[in-house]
Amino acid sequence: MGLNVIALGGNAILDTDPTDNGQKQVVAEAAKYIADFVTTGEKVVVCHGNGPQVGNLLLQQQAGESEKNPQLKLDSCGAMTQGSIGYWIQNALANEFLKRGQQQTVTSMVTQVLVDKADPALSNPTKPVGPFYSKEEADVLSQDGSVYIEDSGRGYRKVVPSPMPKAIVEKEAVQALIAADVLTVCAGGGGIPVYQEGNQLVGIEAVNDKDFSAKVLAEDVQADRLIILTGVDNIYIHFNTPAQKALTEISVSEAEQYVSEGHFAAGSMLPKIEAAIDFVKSGENRTAVITSIENLAKMNEKVGTIIHK
């Protein structure tokens, strides 16, 4: 048994029902699987995405903007969704443990993630946020200067800058919570991107990729395993072709070869496998697993796609 960082996607939380209760229900289901995993004796830190939620919040901010009620910037909106989703997960897990009669403290914390002010990604928006649109709708919406791209065959979404995370600003606090056996939800939405200027941390109009932030978090807390949850049980090569093959247990070199051969979509599976590769290479005896949440409590059965050195 060891320390695990679990990355839960924002698209998984906002599946079909964007309402407050709809998203809470999805999180409550996810909490059952996470609680099952903790019950096996594993220590857990949870982080999550917020792409759909922060995009929807930006739309709400825009719709309600006035001189007395100006819309907030993207870093503030990221913090707001980090807080709301963190609360949903914290509340759902606490309720799940209470139902089971288990003593387990759960908390969530607003987390900043250090990025490079000179990161070229800041001038090249690639991170999808918000709802899906048709091509026609996206063409109209892009007239305000926003950029919309096709996302994994599901429609068009607004994209914003996504710099590479470097370090968790509050890592000592997270480490202290882990040492106190507190199940911690942090780095939500990839964390709030900030850069350091002198002795100040400055928020940036951007959204970090939650998989890369989860990798940085896992390194900072010296986790044994990074678990990236997605909508499928395994990663596939030759996806949606007659030669489709599920990957079960692969080495870093095999994973890197598949990446170089272009098997993984840039806005979908690619950041997950790149984050997994980087984490495994960053220390000894580290593994990464990419799988569905339904497989979470079956980790000892070697489910999903496991990447090792």
mmCIF file of C-alpha atoms in Angstrom:
data_model
loop_
_atom_site.group_PDB
_atom_site.id
_atom_site.type_symbol
_atom_site.label_atom_id
_atom_site.label_comp_id
_atom_site.label_asym_id
_atom_site.label_seq_id
_atom_site.Cartn_x
_atom_site.Cartn_y
_atom_site.Cartn_z
ATOM 1 C CA MET A 1 0.000 0.000 0.000
ATOM 2 C CA GLY A 2 1.263 3.457 -0.786
ATOM 3 C CA LEU A 3 0.480 7.068 -1.604
ATOM 4 C CA ASN A 4 -1.594 7.699 -4.716
ATOM 5 C CA VAL A 5 -2.468 10.879 -6.570
ATOM 6 C CA ILE A 6 -5.803 10.454 -8.363
ATOM 7 C CA ALA A 7 -6.716 12.794 -11.234
ATOM 8 C CA LEU A 8 -10.441 13.034 -11.981
ATOM 9 C CA GLY A 9 -11.583 14.785 -15.162
ATOM 10 C CA GLY A 10 -13.890 17.801 -15.228
ATOM 11 C CA ASN A 11 -15.708 16.350 -18.247
ATOM 12 C CA ALA A 12 -16.519 13.280 -16.153
ATOM 13 C CA ILE A 13 -18.166 15.503 -13.527
ATOM 14 C CA LEU A 14 -20.174 17.538 -16.015
ATOM 15 C CA ASP A 15 -21.370 14.698 -18.217
ATOM 16 C CA THR A 16 -24.919 15.461 -19.352
ATOM 17 C CA ASP A 17 -26.523 17.468 -16.531
ATOM 18 C CA PRO A 18 -24.841 20.863 -15.948
ATOM 19 C CA THR A 19 -26.982 21.731 -12.927
ATOM 20 C CA ASP A 20 -25.628 21.993 -9.409
ATOM 21 C CA ASN A 21 -27.463 18.829 -8.325
ATOM 22 C CA GLY A 22 -26.560 16.975 -11.514
ATOM 23 C CA GLN A 23 -22.838 17.469 -10.994
ATOM 24 C CA LYS A 24 -23.097 16.670 -7.289
ATOM 25 C CA GLN A 25 -24.754 13.348 -8.145
ATOM 26 C CA VAL A 26 -21.909 12.413 -10.495
ATOM 27 C CA VAL A 27 -19.358 13.308 -7.807
ATOM 28 C CA ALA A 28 -21.287 11.254 -5.230
ATOM 29 C CA GLU A 29 -20.980 8.190 -7.501
ATOM 30 C CA ALA A 30 -17.259 8.841 -7.979
ATOM 31 C CA ALA A 31 -16.828 9.146 -4.192
ATOM 32 C CA LYS A 32 -18.013 5.543 -3.739
ATOM 33 C CA TYR A 33 -15.174 4.250 -5.904
ATOM 34 C CA ILE A 34 -12.595 6.466 -4.199
ATOM 35 C CA ALA A 35 -13.818 5.358 -0.751
ATOM 36 C CA ASP A 36 -13.608 1.701 -1.846
ATOM 37 C CA PHE A 37 -9.990 2.317 -2.856
ATOM 38 C CA VAL A 38 -9.133 4.007 0.448
ATOM 39 C CA THR A 39 -10.743 1.089 2.302
ATOM 40 C CA THR A 40 -8.134 -1.236 0.756
ATOM 41 C CA GLY A 41 -5.502 0.659 2.779
ATOM 42 C CA GLU A 42 -4.294 3.126 0.156
ATOM 43 C CA LYS A 43 -3.493 6.766 0.906
ATOM 44 C CA VAL A 44 -5.020 9.205 -1.544
ATOM 45 C CA VAL A 45 -4.688 12.788 -2.749
ATOM 46 C CA VAL A 46 -7.355 13.832 -5.264
ATOM 47 C CA CYS A 47 -7.126 16.475 -7.949
ATOM 48 C CA HIS A 48 -9.698 17.236 -10.632
ATOM 49 C CA GLY A 49 -10.330 19.055 -13.881
ATOM 50 C CA ASN A 50 -12.608 22.058 -14.334
ATOM 51 C CA GLY A 51 -12.654 22.716 -18.096
ATOM 52 C CA PRO A 52 -16.428 22.580 -18.631
ATOM 53 C CA GLN A 53 -17.196 24.291 -15.330
ATOM 54 C CA VAL A 54 -14.804 27.235 -15.722
ATOM 55 C CA GLY A 55 -16.016 27.742 -19.293
ATOM 56 C CA ASN A 56 -19.632 27.836 -18.143
ATOM 57 C CA LEU A 57 -18.733 30.262 -15.352
ATOM 58 C CA LEU A 58 -17.052 32.568 -17.875
ATOM 59 C CA LEU A 59 -20.283 32.569 -19.897
ATOM 60 C CA GLN A 60 -22.300 33.406 -16.778
ATOM 61 C CA GLN A 61 -19.863 36.194 -15.901
ATOM 62 C CA GLN A 62 -20.134 37.594 -19.419
ATOM 63 C CA ALA A 63 -23.940 37.431 -19.451
ATOM 64 C CA GLY A 64 -24.241 39.219 -16.102
ATOM 65 C CA GLU A 65 -21.588 41.865 -16.676
ATOM 66 C CA SER A 66 -22.355 45.490 -15.944
ATOM 67 C CA GLU A 67 -20.448 48.564 -14.775
ATOM 68 C CA LYS A 68 -21.240 47.721 -11.157
ATOM 69 C CA ASN A 69 -20.761 43.979 -11.652
ATOM 70 C CA PRO A 70 -17.746 43.494 -13.966
ATOM 71 C CA GLN A 71 -16.786 39.968 -14.931
ATOM 72 C CA LEU A 72 -13.842 38.404 -13.111
ATOM 73 C CA LYS A 73 -10.661 37.271 -14.808
ATOM 74 C CA LEU A 74 -9.856 33.675 -15.688
ATOM 75 C CA ASP A 75 -7.589 33.020 -12.684
ATOM 76 C CA SER A 76 -10.370 34.122 -10.313
ATOM 77 C CA CYS A 77 -12.910 31.986 -12.173
ATOM 78 C CA GLY A 78 -10.481 29.069 -11.880
ATOM 79 C CA ALA A 79 -10.303 29.614 -8.137
ATOM 80 C CA MET A 80 -14.098 29.746 -7.885
ATOM 81 C CA THR A 81 -14.576 26.444 -9.716
ATOM 82 C CA GLN A 82 -11.683 24.890 -7.815
ATOM 83 C CA GLY A 83 -13.539 25.790 -4.632
ATOM 84 C CA SER A 84 -16.965 24.587 -5.776
ATOM 85 C CA ILE A 85 -15.800 21.262 -7.236
ATOM 86 C CA GLY A 86 -13.471 20.741 -4.272
ATOM 87 C CA TYR A 87 -16.447 21.253 -1.963
ATOM 88 C CA TRP A 88 -18.545 18.726 -3.939
ATOM 89 C CA ILE A 89 -15.799 16.090 -3.710
ATOM 90 C CA GLN A 90 -15.023 16.858 -0.057
ATOM 91 C CA ASN A 91 -18.693 16.694 0.900
ATOM 92 C CA ALA A 92 -19.378 13.514 -1.103
ATOM 93 C CA LEU A 93 -16.373 11.680 0.324
ATOM 94 C CA ALA A 94 -17.149 12.790 3.890
ATOM 95 C CA ASN A 95 -20.730 11.554 3.463
ATOM 96 C CA GLU A 96 -19.546 8.262 1.977
ATOM 97 C CA PHE A 97 -17.197 7.591 4.898
ATOM 98 C CA LEU A 98 -19.922 8.566 7.392
ATOM 99 C CA LYS A 99 -22.306 6.074 5.776
ATOM 100 C CA ARG A 100 -19.678 3.377 6.154
ATOM 101 C CA GLY A 101 -18.887 4.271 9.744
ATOM 102 C CA GLN A 102 -15.267 5.001 8.813
ATOM 103 C CA GLN A 103 -13.160 7.655 10.508
ATOM 104 C CA GLN A 104 -11.580 9.635 7.677
ATOM 105 C CA THR A 105 -11.032 13.381 7.627
ATOM 106 C CA VAL A 106 -11.412 14.981 4.188
ATOM 107 C CA THR A 107 -10.526 18.528 3.190
ATOM 108 C CA SER A 108 -10.094 20.588 0.031
ATOM 109 C CA MET A 109 -7.763 23.516 -0.466
ATOM 110 C CA VAL A 110 -7.426 26.281 -3.034
ATOM 111 C CA THR A 111 -4.080 25.608 -4.676
ATOM 112 C CA GLN A 112 -1.760 27.780 -6.764
ATOM 113 C CA VAL A 113 0.621 26.263 -9.316
ATOM 114 C CA LEU A 114 3.788 28.003 -10.379
ATOM 115 C CA VAL A 115 4.312 28.523 -14.125
ATOM 116 C CA ASP A 116 6.865 30.375 -16.250
ATOM 117 C CA LYS A 117 5.814 33.890 -17.247
ATOM 118 C CA ALA A 118 7.731 33.385 -20.521
ATOM 119 C CA ASP A 119 6.033 30.069 -21.362
ATOM 120 C CA PRO A 120 5.213 30.264 -25.100
ATOM 121 C CA ALA A 121 1.929 28.462 -24.394
ATOM 122 C CA LEU A 122 0.606 31.722 -22.948
ATOM 123 C CA SER A 123 0.388 33.162 -26.460
ATOM 124 C CA ASN A 124 -0.961 29.961 -28.025
ATOM 125 C CA PRO A 125 -4.391 28.978 -26.615
ATOM 126 C CA THR A 126 -4.950 25.202 -26.707
ATOM 127 C CA LYS A 127 -6.883 24.233 -23.562
ATOM 128 C CA PRO A 128 -10.617 23.552 -24.194
ATOM 129 C CA VAL A 129 -13.059 25.087 -21.706
ATOM 130 C CA GLY A 130 -16.826 25.338 -21.523
ATOM 131 C CA PRO A 131 -19.573 23.663 -23.554
ATOM 132 C CA PHE A 132 -19.456 22.126 -27.021
ATOM 133 C CA TYR A 133 -20.731 24.069 -30.035
ATOM 134 C CA SER A 134 -21.458 23.315 -33.669
ATOM 135 C CA LYS A 135 -19.088 24.706 -36.316
ATOM 136 C CA GLU A 136 -21.666 27.374 -37.191
ATOM 137 C CA GLU A 137 -22.080 28.460 -33.565
ATOM 138 C CA ALA A 138 -18.307 28.555 -33.054
ATOM 139 C CA ASP A 139 -17.845 30.739 -36.133
ATOM 140 C CA VAL A 140 -20.266 33.309 -34.688
ATOM 141 C CA LEU A 141 -18.785 33.206 -31.171
ATOM 142 C CA SER A 142 -15.204 33.591 -32.454
ATOM 143 C CA GLN A 143 -16.039 37.042 -33.833
ATOM 144 C CA ASP A 144 -15.085 38.550 -30.450
ATOM 145 C CA GLY A 145 -11.495 37.305 -30.922
ATOM 146 C CA SER A 146 -11.918 34.068 -28.967
ATOM 147 C CA VAL A 147 -10.440 30.897 -30.448
ATOM 148 C CA TYR A 148 -12.552 27.749 -30.934
ATOM 149 C CA ILE A 149 -11.234 24.355 -32.030
ATOM 150 C CA GLU A 150 -12.732 20.933 -32.717
ATOM 151 C CA ASP A 151 -12.410 18.735 -29.603
ATOM 152 C CA SER A 152 -12.133 14.956 -30.038
ATOM 153 C CA GLY A 153 -14.998 14.695 -32.522
ATOM 154 C CA ARG A 154 -17.547 16.024 -30.022
ATOM 155 C CA GLY A 155 -17.887 19.575 -31.329
ATOM 156 C CA TYR A 156 -16.103 22.920 -31.039
ATOM 157 C CA ARG A 157 -14.948 24.473 -27.747
ATOM 158 C CA LYS A 158 -13.313 27.702 -26.726
ATOM 159 C CA VAL A 159 -9.596 27.318 -26.006
ATOM 160 C CA VAL A 160 -7.463 29.358 -23.588
ATOM 161 C CA PRO A 161 -3.710 29.396 -22.824
ATOM 162 C CA SER A 162 -2.381 26.401 -20.856
ATOM 163 C CA PRO A 163 1.170 26.898 -19.525
ATOM 164 C CA MET A 164 3.214 23.972 -18.213
ATOM 165 C CA PRO A 165 2.970 23.617 -14.409
ATOM 166 C CA LYS A 166 6.298 23.707 -12.554
ATOM 167 C CA ALA A 167 5.545 23.346 -8.829
ATOM 168 C CA ILE A 168 2.695 23.320 -6.313
ATOM 169 C CA VAL A 169 2.993 26.544 -4.288
ATOM 170 C CA GLU A 170 1.299 25.018 -1.217
ATOM 171 C CA LYS A 171 3.100 21.653 -1.397
ATOM 172 C CA GLU A 172 4.294 21.826 2.242
ATOM 173 C CA ALA A 173 0.689 22.227 3.392
ATOM 174 C CA VAL A 174 -0.373 19.241 1.279
ATOM 175 C CA GLN A 175 2.508 17.173 2.676
ATOM 176 C CA ALA A 176 1.475 18.086 6.239
ATOM 177 C CA LEU A 177 -2.125 17.039 5.563
ATOM 178 C CA ILE A 178 -0.971 13.708 4.117
ATOM 179 C CA ALA A 179 1.222 13.125 7.189
ATOM 180 C CA ALA A 180 -1.843 13.798 9.366
ATOM 181 C CA ASP A 181 -3.812 11.153 7.406
ATOM 182 C CA VAL A 182 -6.156 13.751 5.898
ATOM 183 C CA LEU A 183 -7.578 12.857 2.498
ATOM 184 C CA THR A 184 -6.839 16.039 0.579
ATOM 185 C CA VAL A 185 -8.458 17.462 -2.560
ATOM 186 C CA CYS A 186 -6.106 19.979 -4.170
ATOM 187 C CA ALA A 187 -4.704 21.365 -7.447
ATOM 188 C CA GLY A 188 -8.270 21.448 -8.737
ATOM 189 C CA GLY A 189 -8.600 22.444 -12.368
ATOM 190 C CA GLY A 190 -4.840 22.048 -12.592
ATOM 191 C CA GLY A 191 -4.420 24.681 -9.879
ATOM 192 C CA ILE A 192 -4.497 28.448 -10.347
ATOM 193 C CA PRO A 193 -1.559 29.372 -12.623
ATOM 194 C CA VAL A 194 0.691 32.004 -11.071
ATOM 195 C CA TYR A 195 4.172 33.301 -11.852
ATOM 196 C CA GLN A 196 6.662 34.807 -9.423
ATOM 197 C CA GLU A 197 7.772 38.401 -9.917
ATOM 198 C CA GLY A 198 10.135 39.524 -7.190
ATOM 199 C CA ASN A 199 8.448 38.555 -3.936
ATOM 200 C CA GLN A 200 4.939 38.443 -5.451
ATOM 201 C CA LEU A 201 2.853 35.645 -6.966
ATOM 202 C CA VAL A 202 0.773 36.962 -9.877
ATOM 203 C CA GLY A 203 -2.258 35.158 -11.326
ATOM 204 C CA ILE A 204 -2.379 34.528 -15.082
ATOM 205 C CA GLU A 205 -5.281 34.486 -17.546
ATOM 206 C CA ALA A 206 -4.878 30.762 -18.253
ATOM 207 C CA VAL A 207 -5.902 27.254 -17.181
ATOM 208 C CA ASN A 208 -3.392 24.517 -16.356
ATOM 209 C CA ASP A 209 -3.851 21.006 -17.722
ATOM 210 C CA LYS A 210 -4.981 18.918 -14.758
ATOM 211 C CA ASP A 211 -3.002 15.825 -15.847
ATOM 212 C CA PHE A 212 0.312 17.697 -15.905
ATOM 213 C CA SER A 213 -0.526 19.406 -12.607
ATOM 214 C CA ALA A 214 -1.381 16.003 -11.132
ATOM 215 C CA LYS A 215 2.039 14.797 -12.264
ATOM 216 C CA VAL A 216 3.761 17.763 -10.571
ATOM 217 C CA LEU A 217 1.663 17.220 -7.437
ATOM 218 C CA ALA A 218 2.565 13.509 -7.389
ATOM 219 C CA GLU A 219 6.258 14.394 -7.653
ATOM 220 C CA ASP A 220 6.035 17.095 -4.972
ATOM 221 C CA VAL A 221 4.378 14.773 -2.428
ATOM 222 C CA GLN A 222 6.585 11.810 -3.454
ATOM 223 C CA ALA A 223 3.640 9.625 -4.422
ATOM 224 C CA ASP A 224 4.191 5.995 -5.370
ATOM 225 C CA ARG A 225 1.540 5.982 -8.061
ATOM 226 C CA LEU A 226 -0.240 8.448 -10.336
ATOM 227 C CA ILE A 227 -3.734 7.306 -11.319
ATOM 228 C CA ILE A 228 -5.352 9.219 -14.178
ATOM 229 C CA LEU A 229 -9.048 8.433 -14.498
ATOM 230 C CA THR A 230 -10.718 8.674 -17.868
ATOM 231 C CA GLY A 231 -13.785 7.355 -19.694
ATOM 232 C CA VAL A 232 -12.231 4.062 -20.866
ATOM 233 C CA ASP A 233 -10.686 1.067 -19.099
ATOM 234 C CA ASN A 234 -7.468 1.166 -21.142
ATOM 235 C CA ILE A 235 -5.471 3.268 -23.571
ATOM 236 C CA TYR A 236 -5.741 2.009 -27.152
ATOM 237 C CA ILE A 237 -3.448 2.139 -30.138
ATOM 238 C CA HIS A 238 -4.910 2.137 -33.655
ATOM 239 C CA PHE A 239 -8.077 3.456 -31.989
ATOM 240 C CA ASN A 240 -11.319 2.999 -33.955
ATOM 241 C CA THR A 241 -9.644 0.858 -36.630
ATOM 242 C CA PRO A 242 -9.736 -2.925 -37.250
ATOM 243 C CA ALA A 243 -6.256 -3.077 -35.658
ATOM 244 C CA GLN A 244 -7.418 -1.455 -32.381
ATOM 245 C CA LYS A 245 -5.525 -2.860 -29.397
ATOM 246 C CA ALA A 246 -5.884 -2.196 -25.668
ATOM 247 C CA LEU A 247 -2.622 -1.527 -23.842
ATOM 248 C CA THR A 248 -2.343 -3.280 -20.487
ATOM 249 C CA GLU A 249 1.184 -3.142 -19.046
ATOM 250 C CA ILE A 250 3.853 -1.187 -20.943
ATOM 251 C CA SER A 251 7.282 0.295 -20.303
ATOM 252 C CA VAL A 252 8.141 3.972 -20.595
ATOM 253 C CA SER A 253 10.066 3.290 -23.811
ATOM 254 C CA GLU A 254 7.051 1.532 -25.336
ATOM 255 C CA ALA A 255 4.780 4.406 -24.304
ATOM 256 C CA GLU A 256 7.185 6.951 -25.813
ATOM 257 C CA GLN A 257 7.273 4.969 -29.047
ATOM 258 C CA TYR A 258 3.469 4.992 -29.298
ATOM 259 C CA VAL A 259 3.465 8.755 -28.665
ATOM 260 C CA SER A 260 6.038 9.314 -31.438
ATOM 261 C CA GLU A 261 3.904 7.226 -33.804
ATOM 262 C CA GLY A 262 0.977 9.616 -33.218
ATOM 263 C CA HIS A 263 -1.485 7.192 -31.636
ATOM 264 C CA PHE A 264 -2.941 9.694 -29.149
ATOM 265 C CA ALA A 265 -5.075 12.812 -29.742
ATOM 266 C CA ALA A 266 -3.481 16.080 -28.607
ATOM 267 C CA GLY A 267 -6.542 17.387 -26.748
ATOM 268 C CA SER A 268 -7.574 14.069 -25.273
ATOM 269 C CA MET A 269 -5.320 11.112 -24.405
ATOM 270 C CA LEU A 270 -1.916 12.633 -25.256
ATOM 271 C CA PRO A 271 -1.511 14.844 -22.144
ATOM 272 C CA LYS A 272 -2.550 11.909 -19.951
ATOM 273 C CA ILE A 273 0.093 9.554 -21.306
ATOM 274 C CA GLU A 274 2.764 12.280 -21.418
ATOM 275 C CA ALA A 275 2.075 13.151 -17.756
ATOM 276 C CA ALA A 276 2.203 9.450 -16.845
ATOM 277 C CA ILE A 277 5.532 8.963 -18.656
ATOM 278 C CA ASP A 278 7.093 12.030 -16.985
ATOM 279 C CA PHE A 279 5.993 10.886 -13.533
ATOM 280 C CA VAL A 280 7.349 7.358 -13.913
ATOM 281 C CA LYS A 281 10.683 8.706 -15.176
ATOM 282 C CA SER A 282 10.981 11.194 -12.289
ATOM 283 C CA GLY A 283 11.873 8.677 -9.565
ATOM 284 C CA GLU A 284 12.471 5.078 -8.600
ATOM 285 C CA ASN A 285 9.680 2.519 -8.158
ATOM 286 C CA ARG A 286 6.991 4.822 -9.537
ATOM 287 C CA THR A 287 4.106 3.614 -11.674
ATOM 288 C CA ALA A 288 1.252 5.331 -13.455
ATOM 289 C CA VAL A 289 -2.153 3.908 -14.324
ATOM 290 C CA ILE A 290 -4.651 5.269 -16.834
ATOM 291 C CA THR A 291 -8.081 3.688 -16.499
ATOM 292 C CA SER A 292 -11.764 4.226 -15.665
ATOM 293 C CA ILE A 293 -12.974 5.059 -12.173
ATOM 294 C CA GLU A 294 -14.827 1.723 -12.030
ATOM 295 C CA ASN A 295 -11.413 0.003 -11.911
ATOM 296 C CA LEU A 296 -10.089 2.086 -9.035
ATOM 297 C CA ALA A 297 -10.570 -0.489 -6.252
ATOM 298 C CA LYS A 298 -9.147 -3.254 -8.485
ATOM 299 C CA MET A 299 -5.638 -1.811 -8.744
ATOM 300 C CA ASN A 300 -4.070 -4.933 -7.237
ATOM 301 C CA GLU A 301 -5.558 -6.922 -10.130
ATOM 302 C CA LYS A 302 -3.403 -4.913 -12.567
ATOM 303 C CA VAL A 303 -6.324 -3.274 -14.375
ATOM 304 C CA GLY A 304 -6.102 -0.432 -16.867
ATOM 305 C CA THR A 305 -2.982 0.666 -18.709
ATOM 306 C CA ILE A 306 0.001 0.465 -16.362
ATOM 307 C CA ILE A 307 3.194 2.326 -17.234
ATOM 308 C CA HIS A 308 6.448 1.405 -15.481
ATOM 309 C CA LYS A 309 10.158 1.891 -16.041
#
